[in-house]
PDB file of C-alpha atoms in Angstrom:
ATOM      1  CA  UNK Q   1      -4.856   4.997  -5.611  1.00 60.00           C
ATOM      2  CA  UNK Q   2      -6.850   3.848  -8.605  1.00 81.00           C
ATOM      3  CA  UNK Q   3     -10.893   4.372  -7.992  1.00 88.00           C
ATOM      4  CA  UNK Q   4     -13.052   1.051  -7.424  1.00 93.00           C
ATOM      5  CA  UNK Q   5     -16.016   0.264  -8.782  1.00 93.00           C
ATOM      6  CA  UNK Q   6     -19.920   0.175  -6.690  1.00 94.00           C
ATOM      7  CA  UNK Q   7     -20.012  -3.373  -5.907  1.00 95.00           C
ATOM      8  CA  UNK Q   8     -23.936  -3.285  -6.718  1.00 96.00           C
ATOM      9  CA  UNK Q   9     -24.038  -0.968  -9.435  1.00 96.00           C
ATOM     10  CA  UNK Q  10     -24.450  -3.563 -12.259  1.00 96.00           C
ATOM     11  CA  UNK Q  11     -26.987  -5.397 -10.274  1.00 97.00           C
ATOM     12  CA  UNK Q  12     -29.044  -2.336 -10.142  1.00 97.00           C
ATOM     13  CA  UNK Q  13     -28.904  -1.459 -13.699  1.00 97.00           C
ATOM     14  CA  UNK Q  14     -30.045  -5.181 -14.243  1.00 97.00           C
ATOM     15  CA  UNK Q  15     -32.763  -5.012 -11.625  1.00 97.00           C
ATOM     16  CA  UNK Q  16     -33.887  -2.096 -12.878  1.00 97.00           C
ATOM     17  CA  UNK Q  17     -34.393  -3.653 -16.925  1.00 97.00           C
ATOM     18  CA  UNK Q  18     -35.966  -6.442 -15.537  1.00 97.00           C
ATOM     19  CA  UNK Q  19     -38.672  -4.348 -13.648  1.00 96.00           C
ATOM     20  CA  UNK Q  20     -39.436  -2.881 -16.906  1.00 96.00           C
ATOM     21  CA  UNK Q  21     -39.546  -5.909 -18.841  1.00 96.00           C
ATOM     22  CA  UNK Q  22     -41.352  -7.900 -16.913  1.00 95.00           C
ATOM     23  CA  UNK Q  23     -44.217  -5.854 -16.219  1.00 90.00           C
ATOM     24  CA  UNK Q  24     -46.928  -7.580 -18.048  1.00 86.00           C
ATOM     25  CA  UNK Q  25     -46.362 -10.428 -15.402  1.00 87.00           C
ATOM     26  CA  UNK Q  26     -46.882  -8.496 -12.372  1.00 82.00           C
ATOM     27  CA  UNK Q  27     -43.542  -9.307 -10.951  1.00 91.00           C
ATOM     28  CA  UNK Q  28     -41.578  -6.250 -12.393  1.00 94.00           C
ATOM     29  CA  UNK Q  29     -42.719  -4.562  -8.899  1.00 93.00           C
ATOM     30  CA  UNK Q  30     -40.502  -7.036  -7.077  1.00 95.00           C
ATOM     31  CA  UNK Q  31     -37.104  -6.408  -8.903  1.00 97.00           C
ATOM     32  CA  UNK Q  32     -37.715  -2.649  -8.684  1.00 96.00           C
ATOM     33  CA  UNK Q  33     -38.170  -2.786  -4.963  1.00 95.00           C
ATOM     34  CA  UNK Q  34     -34.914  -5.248  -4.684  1.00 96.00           C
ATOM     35  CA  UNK Q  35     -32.812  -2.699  -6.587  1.00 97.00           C
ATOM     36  CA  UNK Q  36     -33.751   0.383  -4.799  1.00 97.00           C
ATOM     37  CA  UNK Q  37     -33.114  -1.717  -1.455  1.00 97.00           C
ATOM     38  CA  UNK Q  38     -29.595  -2.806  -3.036  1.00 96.00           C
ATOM     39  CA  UNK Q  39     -28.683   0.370  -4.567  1.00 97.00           C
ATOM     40  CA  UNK Q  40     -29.058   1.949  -1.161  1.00 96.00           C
ATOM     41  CA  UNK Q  41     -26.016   1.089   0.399  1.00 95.00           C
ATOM     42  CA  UNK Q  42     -24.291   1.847  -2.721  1.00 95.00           C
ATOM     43  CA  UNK Q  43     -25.352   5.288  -2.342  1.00 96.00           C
ATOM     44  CA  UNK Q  44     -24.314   5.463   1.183  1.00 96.00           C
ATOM     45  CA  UNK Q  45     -20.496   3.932   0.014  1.00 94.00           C
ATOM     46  CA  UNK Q  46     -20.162   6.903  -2.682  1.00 95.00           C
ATOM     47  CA  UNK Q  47     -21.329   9.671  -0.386  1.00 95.00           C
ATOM     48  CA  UNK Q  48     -18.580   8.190   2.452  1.00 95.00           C
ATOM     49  CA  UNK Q  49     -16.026   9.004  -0.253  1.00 92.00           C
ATOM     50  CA  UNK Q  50     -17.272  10.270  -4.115  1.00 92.00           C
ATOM     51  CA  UNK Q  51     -13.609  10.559  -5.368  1.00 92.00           C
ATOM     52  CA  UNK Q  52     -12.953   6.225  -4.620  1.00 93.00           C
ATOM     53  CA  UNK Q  53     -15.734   5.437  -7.173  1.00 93.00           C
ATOM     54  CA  UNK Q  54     -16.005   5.643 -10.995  1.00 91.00           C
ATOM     55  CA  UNK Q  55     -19.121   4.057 -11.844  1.00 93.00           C
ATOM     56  CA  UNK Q  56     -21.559   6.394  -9.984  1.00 95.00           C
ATOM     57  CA  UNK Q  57     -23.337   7.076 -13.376  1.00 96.00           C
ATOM     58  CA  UNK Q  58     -24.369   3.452 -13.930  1.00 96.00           C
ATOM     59  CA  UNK Q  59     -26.138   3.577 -10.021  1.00 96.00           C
ATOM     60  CA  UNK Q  60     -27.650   6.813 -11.198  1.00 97.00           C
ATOM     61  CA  UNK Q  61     -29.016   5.141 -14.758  1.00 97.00           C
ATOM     62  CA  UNK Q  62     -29.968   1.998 -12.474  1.00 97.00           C
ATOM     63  CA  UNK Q  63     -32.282   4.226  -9.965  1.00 97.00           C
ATOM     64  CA  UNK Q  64     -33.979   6.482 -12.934  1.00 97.00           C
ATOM     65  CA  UNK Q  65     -34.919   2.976 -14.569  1.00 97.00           C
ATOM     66  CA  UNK Q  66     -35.937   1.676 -11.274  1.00 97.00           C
ATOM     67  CA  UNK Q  67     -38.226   4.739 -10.856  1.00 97.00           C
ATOM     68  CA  UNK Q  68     -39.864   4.272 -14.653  1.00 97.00           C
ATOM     69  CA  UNK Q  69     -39.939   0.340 -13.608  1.00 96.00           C
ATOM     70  CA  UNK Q  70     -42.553   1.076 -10.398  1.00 96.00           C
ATOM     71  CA  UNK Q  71     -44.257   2.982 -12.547  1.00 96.00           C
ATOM     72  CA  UNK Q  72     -44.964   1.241 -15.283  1.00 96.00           C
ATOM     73  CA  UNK Q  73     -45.846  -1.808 -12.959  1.00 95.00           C
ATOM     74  CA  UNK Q  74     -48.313   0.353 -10.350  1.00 95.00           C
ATOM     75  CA  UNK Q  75     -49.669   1.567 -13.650  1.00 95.00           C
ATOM     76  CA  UNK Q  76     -50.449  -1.817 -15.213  1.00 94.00           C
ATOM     77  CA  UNK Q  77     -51.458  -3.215 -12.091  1.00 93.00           C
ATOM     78  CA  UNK Q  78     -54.518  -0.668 -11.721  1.00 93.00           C
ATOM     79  CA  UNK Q  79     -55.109  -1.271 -15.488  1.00 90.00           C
ATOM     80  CA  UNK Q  80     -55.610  -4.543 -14.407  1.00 88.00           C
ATOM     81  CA  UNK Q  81     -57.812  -4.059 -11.530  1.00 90.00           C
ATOM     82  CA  UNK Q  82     -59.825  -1.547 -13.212  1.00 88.00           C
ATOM     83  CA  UNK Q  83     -60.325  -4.144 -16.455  1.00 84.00           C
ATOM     84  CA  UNK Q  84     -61.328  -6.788 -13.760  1.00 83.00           C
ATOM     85  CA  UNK Q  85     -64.229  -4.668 -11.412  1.00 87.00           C
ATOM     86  CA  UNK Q  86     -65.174  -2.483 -14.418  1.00 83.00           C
ATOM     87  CA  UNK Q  87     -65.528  -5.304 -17.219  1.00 78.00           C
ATOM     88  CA  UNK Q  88     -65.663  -8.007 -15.041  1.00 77.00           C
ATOM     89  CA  UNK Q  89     -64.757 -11.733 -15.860  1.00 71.00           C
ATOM     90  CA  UNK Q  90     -68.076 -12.727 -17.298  1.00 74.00           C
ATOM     91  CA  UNK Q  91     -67.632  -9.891 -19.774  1.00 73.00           C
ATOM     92  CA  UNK Q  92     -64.362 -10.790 -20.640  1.00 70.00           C
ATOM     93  CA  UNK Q  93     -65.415 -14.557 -21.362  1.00 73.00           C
ATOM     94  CA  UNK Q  94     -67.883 -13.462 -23.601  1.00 77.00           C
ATOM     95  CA  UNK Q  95     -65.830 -11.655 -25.473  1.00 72.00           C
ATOM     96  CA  UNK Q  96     -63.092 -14.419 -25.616  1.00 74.00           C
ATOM     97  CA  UNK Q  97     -66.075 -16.624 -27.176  1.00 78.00           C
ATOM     98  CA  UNK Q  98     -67.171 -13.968 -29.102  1.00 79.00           C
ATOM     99  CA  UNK Q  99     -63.698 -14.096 -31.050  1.00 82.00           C
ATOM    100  CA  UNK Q 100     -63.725 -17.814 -31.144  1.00 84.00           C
ATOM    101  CA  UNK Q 101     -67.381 -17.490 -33.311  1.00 82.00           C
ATOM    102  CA  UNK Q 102     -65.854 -15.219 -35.308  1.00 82.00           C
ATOM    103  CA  UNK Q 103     -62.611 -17.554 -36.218  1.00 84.00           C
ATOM    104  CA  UNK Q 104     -65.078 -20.080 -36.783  1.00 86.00           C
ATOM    105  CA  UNK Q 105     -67.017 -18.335 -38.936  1.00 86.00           C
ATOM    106  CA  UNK Q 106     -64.228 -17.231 -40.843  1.00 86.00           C
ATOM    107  CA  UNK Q 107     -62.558 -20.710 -41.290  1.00 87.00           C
ATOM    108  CA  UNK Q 108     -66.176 -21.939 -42.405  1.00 87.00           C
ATOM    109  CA  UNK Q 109     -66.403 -19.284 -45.050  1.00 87.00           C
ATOM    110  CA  UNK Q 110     -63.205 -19.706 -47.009  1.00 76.00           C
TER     111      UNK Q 110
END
């Protein structure tokens, strides 16, 4: 009998790159929580039977990226939160207009 691939294994592995990629947006969280709930019953078909599947690596690769993925997004998240209560937003608009004096400035003095 010729081995069969994890039905899910691919849509881990792409789960798990968009976590990381999208991190910056604050939605990375939610594709790393949908491929560790996906990849679980993935990992209960290849523990039924290990021998019937070949492409137990790619689950494997899929779940370490998933793990870096939450990571990466709990860490930006509190980067964010911390920038927010610790700068503040009035801080931060200063310094936006702060920057736009100094373009203008600069384009003046050319």
């Amino acid at each position: 009998m010729e081995n069969q691939k994890l039905p899910n294994a691919t849509t881990v592995l792409i789960l798990a790159l968009l976590s990381i990629m999208t991190c910056w947006l604050l939605v990375g969280l939610i594709f790393a929580v949908a491929a560790i709930y996906i990849s679980k019953g993935d990992l209960k078909l290849y523990h039924e039977n290990p021998k019937r599947y070949d492409n137990y690596q790619t689950l494997l690769i899929g779940r370490v990226l998933t793990g870096i993925g939450i990571f990466i997004n709990i860490f930006y998240l509190v980067f964010v939160i911390y920038v927010y209560t610790v700068i503040g937003f009035e801080n931060l608009d200063s310094f936006n207009k702060n920057i736009e004096a100094k373009k203008e400035y600069i384009e003046e003095h050319r």
